[in-house]
PDB file of C-alpha atoms and ligand atoms in Angstrom:
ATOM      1  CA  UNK A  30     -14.117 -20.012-102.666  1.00 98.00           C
ATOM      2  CA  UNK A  31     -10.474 -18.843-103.313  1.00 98.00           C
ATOM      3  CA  UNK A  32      -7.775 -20.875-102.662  1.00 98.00           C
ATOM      4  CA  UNK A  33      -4.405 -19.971-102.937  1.00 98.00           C
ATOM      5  CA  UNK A  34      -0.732 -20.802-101.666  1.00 98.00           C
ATOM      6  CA  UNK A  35       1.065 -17.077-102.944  1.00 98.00           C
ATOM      7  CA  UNK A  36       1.391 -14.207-100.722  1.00 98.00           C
ATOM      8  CA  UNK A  37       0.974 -11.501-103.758  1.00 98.00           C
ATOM      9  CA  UNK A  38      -2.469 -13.130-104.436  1.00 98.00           C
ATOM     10  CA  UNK A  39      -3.314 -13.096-100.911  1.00 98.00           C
ATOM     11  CA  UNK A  40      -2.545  -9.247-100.732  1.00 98.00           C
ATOM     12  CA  UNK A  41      -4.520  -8.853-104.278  1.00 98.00           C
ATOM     13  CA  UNK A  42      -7.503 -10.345-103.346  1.00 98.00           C
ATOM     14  CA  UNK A  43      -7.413  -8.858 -99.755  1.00 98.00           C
ATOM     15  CA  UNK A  44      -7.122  -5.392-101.720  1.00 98.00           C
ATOM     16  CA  UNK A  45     -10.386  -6.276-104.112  1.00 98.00           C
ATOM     17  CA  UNK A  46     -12.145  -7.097-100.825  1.00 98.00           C
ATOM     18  CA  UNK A  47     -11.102  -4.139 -99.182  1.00 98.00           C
ATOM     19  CA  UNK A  48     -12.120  -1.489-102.192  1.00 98.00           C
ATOM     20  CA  UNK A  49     -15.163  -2.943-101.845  1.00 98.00           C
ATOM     21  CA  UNK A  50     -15.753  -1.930 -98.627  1.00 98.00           C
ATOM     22  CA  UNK A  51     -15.783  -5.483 -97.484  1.00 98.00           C
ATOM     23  CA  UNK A  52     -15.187  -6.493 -93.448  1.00 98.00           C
ATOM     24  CA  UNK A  53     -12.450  -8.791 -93.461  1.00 98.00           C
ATOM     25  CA  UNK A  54     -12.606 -11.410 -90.955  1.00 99.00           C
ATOM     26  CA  UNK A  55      -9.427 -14.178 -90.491  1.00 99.00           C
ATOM     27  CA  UNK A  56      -9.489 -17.463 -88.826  1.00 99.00           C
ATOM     28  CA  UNK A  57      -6.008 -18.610 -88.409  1.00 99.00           C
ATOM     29  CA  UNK A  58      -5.406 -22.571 -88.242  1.00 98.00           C
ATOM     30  CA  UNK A  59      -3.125 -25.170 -88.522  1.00 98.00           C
ATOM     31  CA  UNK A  60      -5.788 -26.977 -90.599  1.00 98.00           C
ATOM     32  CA  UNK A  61      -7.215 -30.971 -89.892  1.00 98.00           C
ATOM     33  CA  UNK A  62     -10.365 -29.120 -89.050  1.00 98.00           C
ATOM     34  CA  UNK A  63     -12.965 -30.325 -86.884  1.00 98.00           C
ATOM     35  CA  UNK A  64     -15.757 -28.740 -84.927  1.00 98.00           C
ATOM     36  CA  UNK A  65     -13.510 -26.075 -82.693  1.00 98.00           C
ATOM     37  CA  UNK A  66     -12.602 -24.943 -86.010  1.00 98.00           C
ATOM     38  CA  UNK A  67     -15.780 -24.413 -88.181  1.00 98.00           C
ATOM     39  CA  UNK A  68     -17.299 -22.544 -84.865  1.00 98.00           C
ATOM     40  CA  UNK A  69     -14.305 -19.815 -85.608  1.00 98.00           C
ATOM     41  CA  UNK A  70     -15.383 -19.699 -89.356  1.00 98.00           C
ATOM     42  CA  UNK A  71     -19.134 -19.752 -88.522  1.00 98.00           C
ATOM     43  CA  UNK A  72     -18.270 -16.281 -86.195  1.00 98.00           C
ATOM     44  CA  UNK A  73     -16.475 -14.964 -88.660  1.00 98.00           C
ATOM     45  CA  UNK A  74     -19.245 -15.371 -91.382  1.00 98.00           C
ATOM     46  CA  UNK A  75     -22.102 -14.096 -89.003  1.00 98.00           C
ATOM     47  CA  UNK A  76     -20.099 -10.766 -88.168  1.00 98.00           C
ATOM     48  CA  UNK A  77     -17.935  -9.928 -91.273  1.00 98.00           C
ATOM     49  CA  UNK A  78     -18.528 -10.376 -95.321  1.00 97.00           C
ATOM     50  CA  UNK A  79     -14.974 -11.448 -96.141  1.00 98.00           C
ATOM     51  CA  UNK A  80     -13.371 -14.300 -94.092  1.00 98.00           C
ATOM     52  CA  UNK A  81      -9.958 -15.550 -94.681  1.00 99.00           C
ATOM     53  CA  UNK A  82      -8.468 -19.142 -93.414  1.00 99.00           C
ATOM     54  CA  UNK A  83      -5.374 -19.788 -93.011  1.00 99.00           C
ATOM     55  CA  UNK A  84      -3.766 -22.911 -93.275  1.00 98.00           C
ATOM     56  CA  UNK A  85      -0.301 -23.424 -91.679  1.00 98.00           C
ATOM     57  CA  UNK A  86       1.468 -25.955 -89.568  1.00 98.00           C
ATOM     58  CA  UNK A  87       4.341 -23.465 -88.578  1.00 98.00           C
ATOM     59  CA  UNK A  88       7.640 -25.066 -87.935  1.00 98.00           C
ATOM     60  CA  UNK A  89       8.412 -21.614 -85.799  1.00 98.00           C
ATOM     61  CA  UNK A  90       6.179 -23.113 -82.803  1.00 98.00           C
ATOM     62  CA  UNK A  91       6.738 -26.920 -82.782  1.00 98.00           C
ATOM     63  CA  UNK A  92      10.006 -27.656 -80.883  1.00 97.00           C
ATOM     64  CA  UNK A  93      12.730 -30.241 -82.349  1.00 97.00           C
ATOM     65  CA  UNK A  94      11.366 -33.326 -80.400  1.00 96.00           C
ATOM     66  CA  UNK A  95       7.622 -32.261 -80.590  1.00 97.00           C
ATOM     67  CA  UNK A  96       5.431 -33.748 -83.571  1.00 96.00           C
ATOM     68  CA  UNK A  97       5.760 -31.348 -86.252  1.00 98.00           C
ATOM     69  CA  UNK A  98       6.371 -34.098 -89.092  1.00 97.00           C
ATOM     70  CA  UNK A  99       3.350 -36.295 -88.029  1.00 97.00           C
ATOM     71  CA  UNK A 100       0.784 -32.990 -87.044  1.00 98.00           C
ATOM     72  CA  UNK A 101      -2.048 -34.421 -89.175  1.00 97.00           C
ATOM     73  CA  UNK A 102      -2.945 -32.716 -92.473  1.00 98.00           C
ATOM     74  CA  UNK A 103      -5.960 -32.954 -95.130  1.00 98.00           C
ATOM     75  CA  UNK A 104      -5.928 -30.031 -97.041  1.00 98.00           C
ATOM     76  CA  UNK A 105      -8.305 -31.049 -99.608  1.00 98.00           C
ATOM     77  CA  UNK A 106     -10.675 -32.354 -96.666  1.00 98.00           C
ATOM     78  CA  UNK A 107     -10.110 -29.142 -94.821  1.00 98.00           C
ATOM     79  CA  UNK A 108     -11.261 -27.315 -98.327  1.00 98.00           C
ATOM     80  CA  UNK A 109     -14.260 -28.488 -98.556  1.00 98.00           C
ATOM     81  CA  UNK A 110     -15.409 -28.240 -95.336  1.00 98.00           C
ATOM     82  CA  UNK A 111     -14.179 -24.301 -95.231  1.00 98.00           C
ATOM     83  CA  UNK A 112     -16.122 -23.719 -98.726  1.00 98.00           C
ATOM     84  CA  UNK A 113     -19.519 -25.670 -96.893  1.00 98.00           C
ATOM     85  CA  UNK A 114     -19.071 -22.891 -94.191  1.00 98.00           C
ATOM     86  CA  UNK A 115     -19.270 -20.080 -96.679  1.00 98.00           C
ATOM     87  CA  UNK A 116     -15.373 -19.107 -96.118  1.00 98.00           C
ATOM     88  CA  UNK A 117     -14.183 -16.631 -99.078  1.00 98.00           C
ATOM     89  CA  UNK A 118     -10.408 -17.316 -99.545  1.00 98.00           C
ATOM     90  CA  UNK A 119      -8.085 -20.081 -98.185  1.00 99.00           C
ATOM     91  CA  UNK A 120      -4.563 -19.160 -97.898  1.00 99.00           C
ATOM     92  CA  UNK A 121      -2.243 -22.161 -97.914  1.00 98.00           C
ATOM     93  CA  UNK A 122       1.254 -20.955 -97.795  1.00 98.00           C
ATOM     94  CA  UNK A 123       4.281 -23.299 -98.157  1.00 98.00           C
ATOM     95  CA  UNK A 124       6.716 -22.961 -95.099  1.00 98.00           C
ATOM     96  CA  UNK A 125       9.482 -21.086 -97.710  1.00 98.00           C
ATOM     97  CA  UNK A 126       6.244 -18.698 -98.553  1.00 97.00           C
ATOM     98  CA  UNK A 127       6.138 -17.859 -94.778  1.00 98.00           C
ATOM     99  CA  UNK A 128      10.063 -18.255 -93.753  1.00 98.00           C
ATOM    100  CA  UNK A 129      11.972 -17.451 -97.092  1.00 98.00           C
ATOM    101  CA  UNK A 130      15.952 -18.091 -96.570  1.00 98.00           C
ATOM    102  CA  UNK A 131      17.234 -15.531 -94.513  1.00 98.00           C
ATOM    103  CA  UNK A 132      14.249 -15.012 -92.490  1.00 98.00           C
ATOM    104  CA  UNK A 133      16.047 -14.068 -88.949  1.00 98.00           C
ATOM    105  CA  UNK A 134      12.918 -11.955 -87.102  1.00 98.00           C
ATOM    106  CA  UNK A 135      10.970 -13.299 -84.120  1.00 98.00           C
ATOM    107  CA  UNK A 136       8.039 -11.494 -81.969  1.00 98.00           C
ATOM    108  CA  UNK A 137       8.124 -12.722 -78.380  1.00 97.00           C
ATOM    109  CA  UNK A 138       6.086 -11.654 -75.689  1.00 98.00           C
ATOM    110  CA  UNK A 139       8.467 -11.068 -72.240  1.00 97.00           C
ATOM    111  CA  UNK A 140       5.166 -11.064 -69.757  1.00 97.00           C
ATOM    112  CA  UNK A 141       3.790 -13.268 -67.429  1.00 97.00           C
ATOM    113  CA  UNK A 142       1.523 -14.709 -69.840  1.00 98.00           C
ATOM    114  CA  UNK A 143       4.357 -16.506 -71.433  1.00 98.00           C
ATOM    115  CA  UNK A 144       6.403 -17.595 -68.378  1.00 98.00           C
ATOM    116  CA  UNK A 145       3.790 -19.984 -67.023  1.00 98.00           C
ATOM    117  CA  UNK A 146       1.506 -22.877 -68.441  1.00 98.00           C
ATOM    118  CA  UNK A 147       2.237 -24.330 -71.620  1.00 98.00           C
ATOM    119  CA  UNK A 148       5.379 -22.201 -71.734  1.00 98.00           C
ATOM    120  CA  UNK A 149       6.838 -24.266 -69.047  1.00 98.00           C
ATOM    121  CA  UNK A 150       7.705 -27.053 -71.060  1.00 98.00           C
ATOM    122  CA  UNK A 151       7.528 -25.637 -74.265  1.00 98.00           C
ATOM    123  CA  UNK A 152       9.404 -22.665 -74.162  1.00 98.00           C
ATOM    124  CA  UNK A 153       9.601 -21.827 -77.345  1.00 98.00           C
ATOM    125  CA  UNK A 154       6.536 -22.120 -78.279  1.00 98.00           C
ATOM    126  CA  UNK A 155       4.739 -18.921 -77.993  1.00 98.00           C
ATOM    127  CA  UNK A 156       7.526 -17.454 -79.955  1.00 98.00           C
ATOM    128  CA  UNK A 157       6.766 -19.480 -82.663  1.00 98.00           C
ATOM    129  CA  UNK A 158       2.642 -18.743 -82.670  1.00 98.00           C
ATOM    130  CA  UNK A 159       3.382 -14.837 -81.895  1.00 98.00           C
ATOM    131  CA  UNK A 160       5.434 -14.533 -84.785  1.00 99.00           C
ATOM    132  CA  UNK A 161       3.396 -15.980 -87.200  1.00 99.00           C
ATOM    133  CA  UNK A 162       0.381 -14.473 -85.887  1.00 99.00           C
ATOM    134  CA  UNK A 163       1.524 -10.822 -85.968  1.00 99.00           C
ATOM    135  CA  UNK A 164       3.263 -12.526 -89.821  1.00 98.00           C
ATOM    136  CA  UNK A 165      -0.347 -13.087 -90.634  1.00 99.00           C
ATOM    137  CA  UNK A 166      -1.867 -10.744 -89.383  1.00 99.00           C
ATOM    138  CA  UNK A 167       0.224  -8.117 -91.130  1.00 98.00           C
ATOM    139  CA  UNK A 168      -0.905 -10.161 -94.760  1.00 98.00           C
ATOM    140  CA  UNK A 169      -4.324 -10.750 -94.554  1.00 98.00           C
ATOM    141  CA  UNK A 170      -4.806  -7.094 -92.204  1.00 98.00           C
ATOM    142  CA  UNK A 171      -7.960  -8.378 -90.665  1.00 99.00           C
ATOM    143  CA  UNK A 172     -10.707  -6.228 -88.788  1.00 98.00           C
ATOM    144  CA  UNK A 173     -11.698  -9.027 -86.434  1.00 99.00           C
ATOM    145  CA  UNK A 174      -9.745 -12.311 -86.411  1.00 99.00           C
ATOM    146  CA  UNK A 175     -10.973 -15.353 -84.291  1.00 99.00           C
ATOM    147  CA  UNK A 176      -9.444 -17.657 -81.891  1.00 98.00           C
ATOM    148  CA  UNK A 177     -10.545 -20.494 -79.748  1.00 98.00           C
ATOM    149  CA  UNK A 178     -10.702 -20.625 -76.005  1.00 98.00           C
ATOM    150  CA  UNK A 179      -9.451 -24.142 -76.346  1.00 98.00           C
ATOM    151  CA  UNK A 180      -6.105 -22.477 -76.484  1.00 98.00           C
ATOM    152  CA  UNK A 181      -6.734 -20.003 -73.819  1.00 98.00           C
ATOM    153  CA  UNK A 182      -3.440 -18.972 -72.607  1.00 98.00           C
ATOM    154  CA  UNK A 183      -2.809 -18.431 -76.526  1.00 98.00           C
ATOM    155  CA  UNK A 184      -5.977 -16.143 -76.714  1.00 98.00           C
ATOM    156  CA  UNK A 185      -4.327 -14.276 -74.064  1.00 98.00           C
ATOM    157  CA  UNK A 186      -0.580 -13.742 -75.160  1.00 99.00           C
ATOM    158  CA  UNK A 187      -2.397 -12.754 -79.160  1.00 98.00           C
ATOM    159  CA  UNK A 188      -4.630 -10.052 -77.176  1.00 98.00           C
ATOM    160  CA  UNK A 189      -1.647  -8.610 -75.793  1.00 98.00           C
ATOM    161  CA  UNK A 190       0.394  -8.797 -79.059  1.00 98.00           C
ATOM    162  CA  UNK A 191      -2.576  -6.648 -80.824  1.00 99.00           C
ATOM    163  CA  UNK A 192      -2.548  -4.387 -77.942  1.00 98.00           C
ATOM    164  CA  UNK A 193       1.442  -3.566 -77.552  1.00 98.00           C
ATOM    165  CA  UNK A 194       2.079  -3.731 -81.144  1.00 98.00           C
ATOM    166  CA  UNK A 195      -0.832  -1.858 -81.999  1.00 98.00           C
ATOM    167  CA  UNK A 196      -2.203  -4.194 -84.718  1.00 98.00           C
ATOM    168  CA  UNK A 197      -5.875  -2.142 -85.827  1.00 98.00           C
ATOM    169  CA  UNK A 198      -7.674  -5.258 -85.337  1.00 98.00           C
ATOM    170  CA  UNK A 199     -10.262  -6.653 -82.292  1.00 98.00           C
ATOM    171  CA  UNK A 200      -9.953 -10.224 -81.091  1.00 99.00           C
ATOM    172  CA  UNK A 201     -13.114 -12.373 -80.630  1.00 98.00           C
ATOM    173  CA  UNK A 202     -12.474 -15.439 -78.412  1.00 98.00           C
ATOM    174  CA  UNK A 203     -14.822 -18.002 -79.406  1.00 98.00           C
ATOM    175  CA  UNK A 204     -15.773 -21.049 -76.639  1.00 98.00           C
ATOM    176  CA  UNK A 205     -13.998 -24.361 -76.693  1.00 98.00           C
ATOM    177  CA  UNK A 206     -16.483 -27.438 -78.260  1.00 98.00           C
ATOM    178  CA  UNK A 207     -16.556 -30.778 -76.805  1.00 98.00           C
ATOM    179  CA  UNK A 208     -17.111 -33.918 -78.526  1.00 98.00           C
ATOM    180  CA  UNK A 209     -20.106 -35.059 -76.608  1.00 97.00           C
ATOM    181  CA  UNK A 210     -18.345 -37.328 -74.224  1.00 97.00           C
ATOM    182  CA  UNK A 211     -16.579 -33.708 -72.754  1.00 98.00           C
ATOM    183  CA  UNK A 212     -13.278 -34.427 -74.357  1.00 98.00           C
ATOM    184  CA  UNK A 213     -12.016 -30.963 -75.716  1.00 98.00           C
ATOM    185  CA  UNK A 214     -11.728 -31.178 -79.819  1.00 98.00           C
ATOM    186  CA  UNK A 215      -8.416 -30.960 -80.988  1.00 98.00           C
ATOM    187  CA  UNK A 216      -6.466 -31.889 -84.122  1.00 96.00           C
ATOM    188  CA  UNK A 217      -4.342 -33.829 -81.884  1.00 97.00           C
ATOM    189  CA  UNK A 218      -7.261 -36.531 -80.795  1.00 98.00           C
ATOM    190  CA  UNK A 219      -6.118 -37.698 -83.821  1.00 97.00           C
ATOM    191  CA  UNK A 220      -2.892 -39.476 -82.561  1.00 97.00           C
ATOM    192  CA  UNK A 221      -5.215 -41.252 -79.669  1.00 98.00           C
ATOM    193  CA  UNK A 222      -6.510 -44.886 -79.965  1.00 98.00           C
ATOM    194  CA  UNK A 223      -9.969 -45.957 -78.456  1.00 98.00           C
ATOM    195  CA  UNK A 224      -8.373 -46.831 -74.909  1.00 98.00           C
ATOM    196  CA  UNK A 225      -6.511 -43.689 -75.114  1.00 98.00           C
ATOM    197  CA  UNK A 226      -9.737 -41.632 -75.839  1.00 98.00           C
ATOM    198  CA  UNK A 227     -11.365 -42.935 -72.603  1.00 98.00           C
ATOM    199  CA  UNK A 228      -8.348 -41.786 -70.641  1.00 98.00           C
ATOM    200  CA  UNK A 229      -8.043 -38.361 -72.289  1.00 98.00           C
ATOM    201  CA  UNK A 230     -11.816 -37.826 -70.778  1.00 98.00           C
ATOM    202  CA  UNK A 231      -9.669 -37.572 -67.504  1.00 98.00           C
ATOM    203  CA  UNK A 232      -8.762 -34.038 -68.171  1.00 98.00           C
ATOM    204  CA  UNK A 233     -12.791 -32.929 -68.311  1.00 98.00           C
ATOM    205  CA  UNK A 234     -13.235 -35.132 -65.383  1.00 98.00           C
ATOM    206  CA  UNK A 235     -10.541 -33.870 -63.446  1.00 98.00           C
ATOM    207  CA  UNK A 236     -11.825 -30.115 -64.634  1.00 98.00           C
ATOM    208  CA  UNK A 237     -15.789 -30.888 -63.445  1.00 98.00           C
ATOM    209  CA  UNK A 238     -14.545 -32.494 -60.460  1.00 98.00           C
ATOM    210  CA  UNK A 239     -12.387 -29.049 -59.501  1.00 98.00           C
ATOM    211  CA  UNK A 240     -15.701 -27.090 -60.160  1.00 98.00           C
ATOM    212  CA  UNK A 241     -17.604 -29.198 -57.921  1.00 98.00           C
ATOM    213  CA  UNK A 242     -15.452 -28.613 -55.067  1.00 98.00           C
ATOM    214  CA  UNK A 243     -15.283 -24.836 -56.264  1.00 98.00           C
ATOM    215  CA  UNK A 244     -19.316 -24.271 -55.857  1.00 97.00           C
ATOM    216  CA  UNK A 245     -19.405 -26.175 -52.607  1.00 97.00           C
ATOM    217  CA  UNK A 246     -17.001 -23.833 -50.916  1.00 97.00           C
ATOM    218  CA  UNK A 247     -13.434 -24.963 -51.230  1.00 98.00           C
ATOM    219  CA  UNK A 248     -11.289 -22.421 -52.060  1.00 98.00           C
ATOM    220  CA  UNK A 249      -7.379 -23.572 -51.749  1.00 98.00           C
ATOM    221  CA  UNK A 250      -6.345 -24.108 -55.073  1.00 98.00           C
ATOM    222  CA  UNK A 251      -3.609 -26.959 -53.491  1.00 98.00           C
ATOM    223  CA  UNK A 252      -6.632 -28.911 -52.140  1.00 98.00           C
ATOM    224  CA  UNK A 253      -8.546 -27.974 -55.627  1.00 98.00           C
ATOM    225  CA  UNK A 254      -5.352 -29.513 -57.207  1.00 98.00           C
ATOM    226  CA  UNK A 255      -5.120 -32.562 -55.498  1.00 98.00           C
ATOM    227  CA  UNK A 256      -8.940 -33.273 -56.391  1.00 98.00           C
ATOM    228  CA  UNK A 257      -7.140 -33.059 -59.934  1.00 98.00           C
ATOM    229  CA  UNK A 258      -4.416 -35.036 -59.611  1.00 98.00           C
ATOM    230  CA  UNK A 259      -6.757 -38.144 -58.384  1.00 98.00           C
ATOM    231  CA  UNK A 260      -8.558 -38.007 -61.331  1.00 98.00           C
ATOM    232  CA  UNK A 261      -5.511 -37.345 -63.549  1.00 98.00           C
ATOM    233  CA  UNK A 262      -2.765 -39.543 -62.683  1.00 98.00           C
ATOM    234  CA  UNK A 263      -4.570 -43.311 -63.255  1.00 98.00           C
ATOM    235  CA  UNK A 264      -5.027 -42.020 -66.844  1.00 97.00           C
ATOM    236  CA  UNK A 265      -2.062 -39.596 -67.761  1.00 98.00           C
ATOM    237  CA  UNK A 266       1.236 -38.038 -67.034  1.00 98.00           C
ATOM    238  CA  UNK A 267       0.278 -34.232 -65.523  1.00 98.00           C
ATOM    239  CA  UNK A 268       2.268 -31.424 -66.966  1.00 98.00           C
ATOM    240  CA  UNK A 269       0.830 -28.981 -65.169  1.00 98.00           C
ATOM    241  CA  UNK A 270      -2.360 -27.780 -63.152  1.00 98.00           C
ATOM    242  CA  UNK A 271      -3.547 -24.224 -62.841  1.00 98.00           C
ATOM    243  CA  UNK A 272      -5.638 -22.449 -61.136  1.00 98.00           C
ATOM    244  CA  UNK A 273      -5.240 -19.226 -61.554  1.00 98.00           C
ATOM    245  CA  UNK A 274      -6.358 -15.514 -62.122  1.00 98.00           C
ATOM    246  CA  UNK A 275      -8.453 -15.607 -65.892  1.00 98.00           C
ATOM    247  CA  UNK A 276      -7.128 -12.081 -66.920  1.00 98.00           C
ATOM    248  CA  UNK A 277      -3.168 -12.701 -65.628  1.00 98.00           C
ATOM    249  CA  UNK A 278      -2.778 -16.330 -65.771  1.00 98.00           C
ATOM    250  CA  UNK A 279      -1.107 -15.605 -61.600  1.00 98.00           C
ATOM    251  CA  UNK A 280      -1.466 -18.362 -59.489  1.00 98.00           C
ATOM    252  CA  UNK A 281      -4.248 -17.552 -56.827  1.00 98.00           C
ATOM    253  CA  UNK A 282      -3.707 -18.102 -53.026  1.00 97.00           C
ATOM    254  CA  UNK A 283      -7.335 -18.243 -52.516  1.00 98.00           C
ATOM    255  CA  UNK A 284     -10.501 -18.745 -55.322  1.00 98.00           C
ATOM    256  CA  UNK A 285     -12.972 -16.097 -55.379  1.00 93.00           C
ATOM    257  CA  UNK A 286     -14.793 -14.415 -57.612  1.00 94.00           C
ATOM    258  CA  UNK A 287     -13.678 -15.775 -61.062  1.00 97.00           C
ATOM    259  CA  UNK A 288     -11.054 -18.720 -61.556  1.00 98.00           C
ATOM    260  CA  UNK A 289      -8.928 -20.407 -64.212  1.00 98.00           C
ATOM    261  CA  UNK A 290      -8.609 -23.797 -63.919  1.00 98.00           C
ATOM    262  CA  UNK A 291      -6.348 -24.977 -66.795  1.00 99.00           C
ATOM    263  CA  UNK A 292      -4.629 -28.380 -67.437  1.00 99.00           C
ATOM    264  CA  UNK A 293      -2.122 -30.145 -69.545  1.00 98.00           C
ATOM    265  CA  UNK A 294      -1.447 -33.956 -69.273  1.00 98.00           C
ATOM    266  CA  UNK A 295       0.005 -36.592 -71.528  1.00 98.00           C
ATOM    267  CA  UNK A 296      -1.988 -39.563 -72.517  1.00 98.00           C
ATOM    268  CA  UNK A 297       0.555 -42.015 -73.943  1.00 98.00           C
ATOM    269  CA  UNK A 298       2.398 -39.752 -76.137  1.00 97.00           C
ATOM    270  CA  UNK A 299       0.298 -37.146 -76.891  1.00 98.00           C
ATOM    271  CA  UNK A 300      -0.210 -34.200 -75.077  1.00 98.00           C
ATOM    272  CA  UNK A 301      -3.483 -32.743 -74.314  1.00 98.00           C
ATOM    273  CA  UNK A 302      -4.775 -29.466 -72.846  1.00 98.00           C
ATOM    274  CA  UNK A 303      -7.875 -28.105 -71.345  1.00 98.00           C
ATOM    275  CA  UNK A 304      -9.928 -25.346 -69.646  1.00 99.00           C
ATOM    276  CA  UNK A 305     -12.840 -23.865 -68.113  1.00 98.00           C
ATOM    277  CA  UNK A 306     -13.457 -21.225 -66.191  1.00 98.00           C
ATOM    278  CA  UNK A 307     -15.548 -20.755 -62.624  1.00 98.00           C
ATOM    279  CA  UNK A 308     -17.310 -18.128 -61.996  1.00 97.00           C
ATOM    280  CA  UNK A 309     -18.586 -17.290 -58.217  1.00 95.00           C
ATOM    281  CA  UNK A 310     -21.601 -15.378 -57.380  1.00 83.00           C
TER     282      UNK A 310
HETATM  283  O1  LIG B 429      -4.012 -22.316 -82.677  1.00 71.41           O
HETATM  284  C1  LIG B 429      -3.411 -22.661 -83.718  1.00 71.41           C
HETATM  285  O2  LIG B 429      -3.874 -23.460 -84.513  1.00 71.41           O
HETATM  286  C2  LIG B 429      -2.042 -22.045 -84.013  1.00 71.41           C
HETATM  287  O3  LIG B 429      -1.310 -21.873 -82.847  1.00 71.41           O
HETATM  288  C3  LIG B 429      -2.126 -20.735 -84.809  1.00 71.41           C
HETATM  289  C4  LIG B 429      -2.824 -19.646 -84.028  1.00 71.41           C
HETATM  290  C5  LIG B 429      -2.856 -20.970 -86.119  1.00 71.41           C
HETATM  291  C6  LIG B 429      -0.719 -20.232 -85.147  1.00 71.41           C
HETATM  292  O4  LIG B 429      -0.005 -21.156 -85.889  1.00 71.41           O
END
């Protein structure tokens, strides 16, 4: 496995792999992997013969106040683990790699997609991932790059990115892993303690609970949301609750069909989010 921190390598050894006829396949990540993470490389192996990590904690997306400086890191950790997966190349760039001085371009996406959800309170955000996404993209020129439905509002806003801008790439959204508890994996469990953990499993609860009521009938997404909140608030501080159309992220007056039911709560300091989605027959 290739590691490297230098765009020209990047580009040479993307070249090498291209004469060669080779499918390229990228898994973009902010590294500290864990499950969620491998699952993206283990697609990527199964459908192309060149994969690509990448490696980033990108200041662009984490606002002042939010914990860029403490996101955890282990890059030799993270190494390993990609090279027991059968990854090809790890790119590792420094943030003055990615953002040299004068770097004054952003991508942002002006849909409803990124007007709702975790753009509420972080509204800068999406700029930030978009940016270094379509950055990314444009370097490593995948033919299928991977992302997790973990971050499903994310998954969205990148579809749409490849589709306006016309990046010649398909998107495979990969399913969110649980720890087996139900808590969603994420770098960020990191930050919990034990009694922190056990509350976090409030956002799963809360998310089961909403199905339950779904498949028994109940189809006003207020009553679905105060089902939610009862489980929620003993355990957490409830950014927001959606339930909402799975294609548009638009609140729905009434659940049929298929339904989005996405939340994002605080547990102590650290902010969580989670999803599934409800189908109807
Ligand atoms: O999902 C993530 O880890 C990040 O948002 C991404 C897509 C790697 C962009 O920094």
């Amino acid at each position: 496995m290739l590691t490297t921190t230098n765009i020209s390598k990047l580009k040479k050894e993307i070249s090498k792999a291209k004469k060669n006829n080779l499918t390229i396949g990228f898994v973009p990540t902010m590294g500290y992997f864990h499950k969620g993470h491998l699952s993206l490389m283990r697609a990527a192996k199964k459908k192309c013969n060149f994969v690509v990590v990448s490696i980033f904690v990108n200041p662009l997306q984490f606002a002042p106040t939010e914990d860029l400086k403490k996101y955890p890191r282990d890059i030799k950790r993270d190494c390993l683990l990609a090279k027991k997966e059968g990854v090809d190349l790890v790119f590792i760039p420094q943030v003055k790699e990615m953002y040299p001085e004068g770097f004054a371009t952003t991508v942002s996406i002006n849909s409803t997609l990124t007007k709702t959800m975790c753009a509420v309170s972080r509204p800068t955000h999406f700029t930030g991932v978009v940016t270094v996404v379509a950055k990314l993209f444009n370097l490593v020129t995948p033919d299928f790059a991977f992302f997790g439905e973990k971050d499903y509002q994310q998954l969205l806003i990148i579809k749409k990115l490849v589709v306006d801008l016309n990046f010649p790439l398909k998107i495979i959204s990969c399913p969110l892993i649980r720890d087996k508890d139900g808590l969603a994996l994420s770098s960020r469990n990191k930050y919990l303690s034990p009694a922190e953990r056990t509350k976090a499993l409030s956002l799963y609860k809360s998310l089961l609970a909403a199905k339950e009521a779904i498949l028994k009938g109940e189809s006003n997404p207020e009553k679905i949301k105060k089902i939610m909140q009862e489980v929620l608030k003993p355990n957490t501080k409830i950014d927001y609750i959606k339930i909402g159309n799975p294609e548009t992220l638009e609140d729905l007056k009434i659940i049929k069909k298929k339904v989005l039911i996405a939340v994002a709560a605080k547990v102590g300091t650290t902010r969580l989010i989670d999803n599934i989605v409800v189908k109807l027959s």
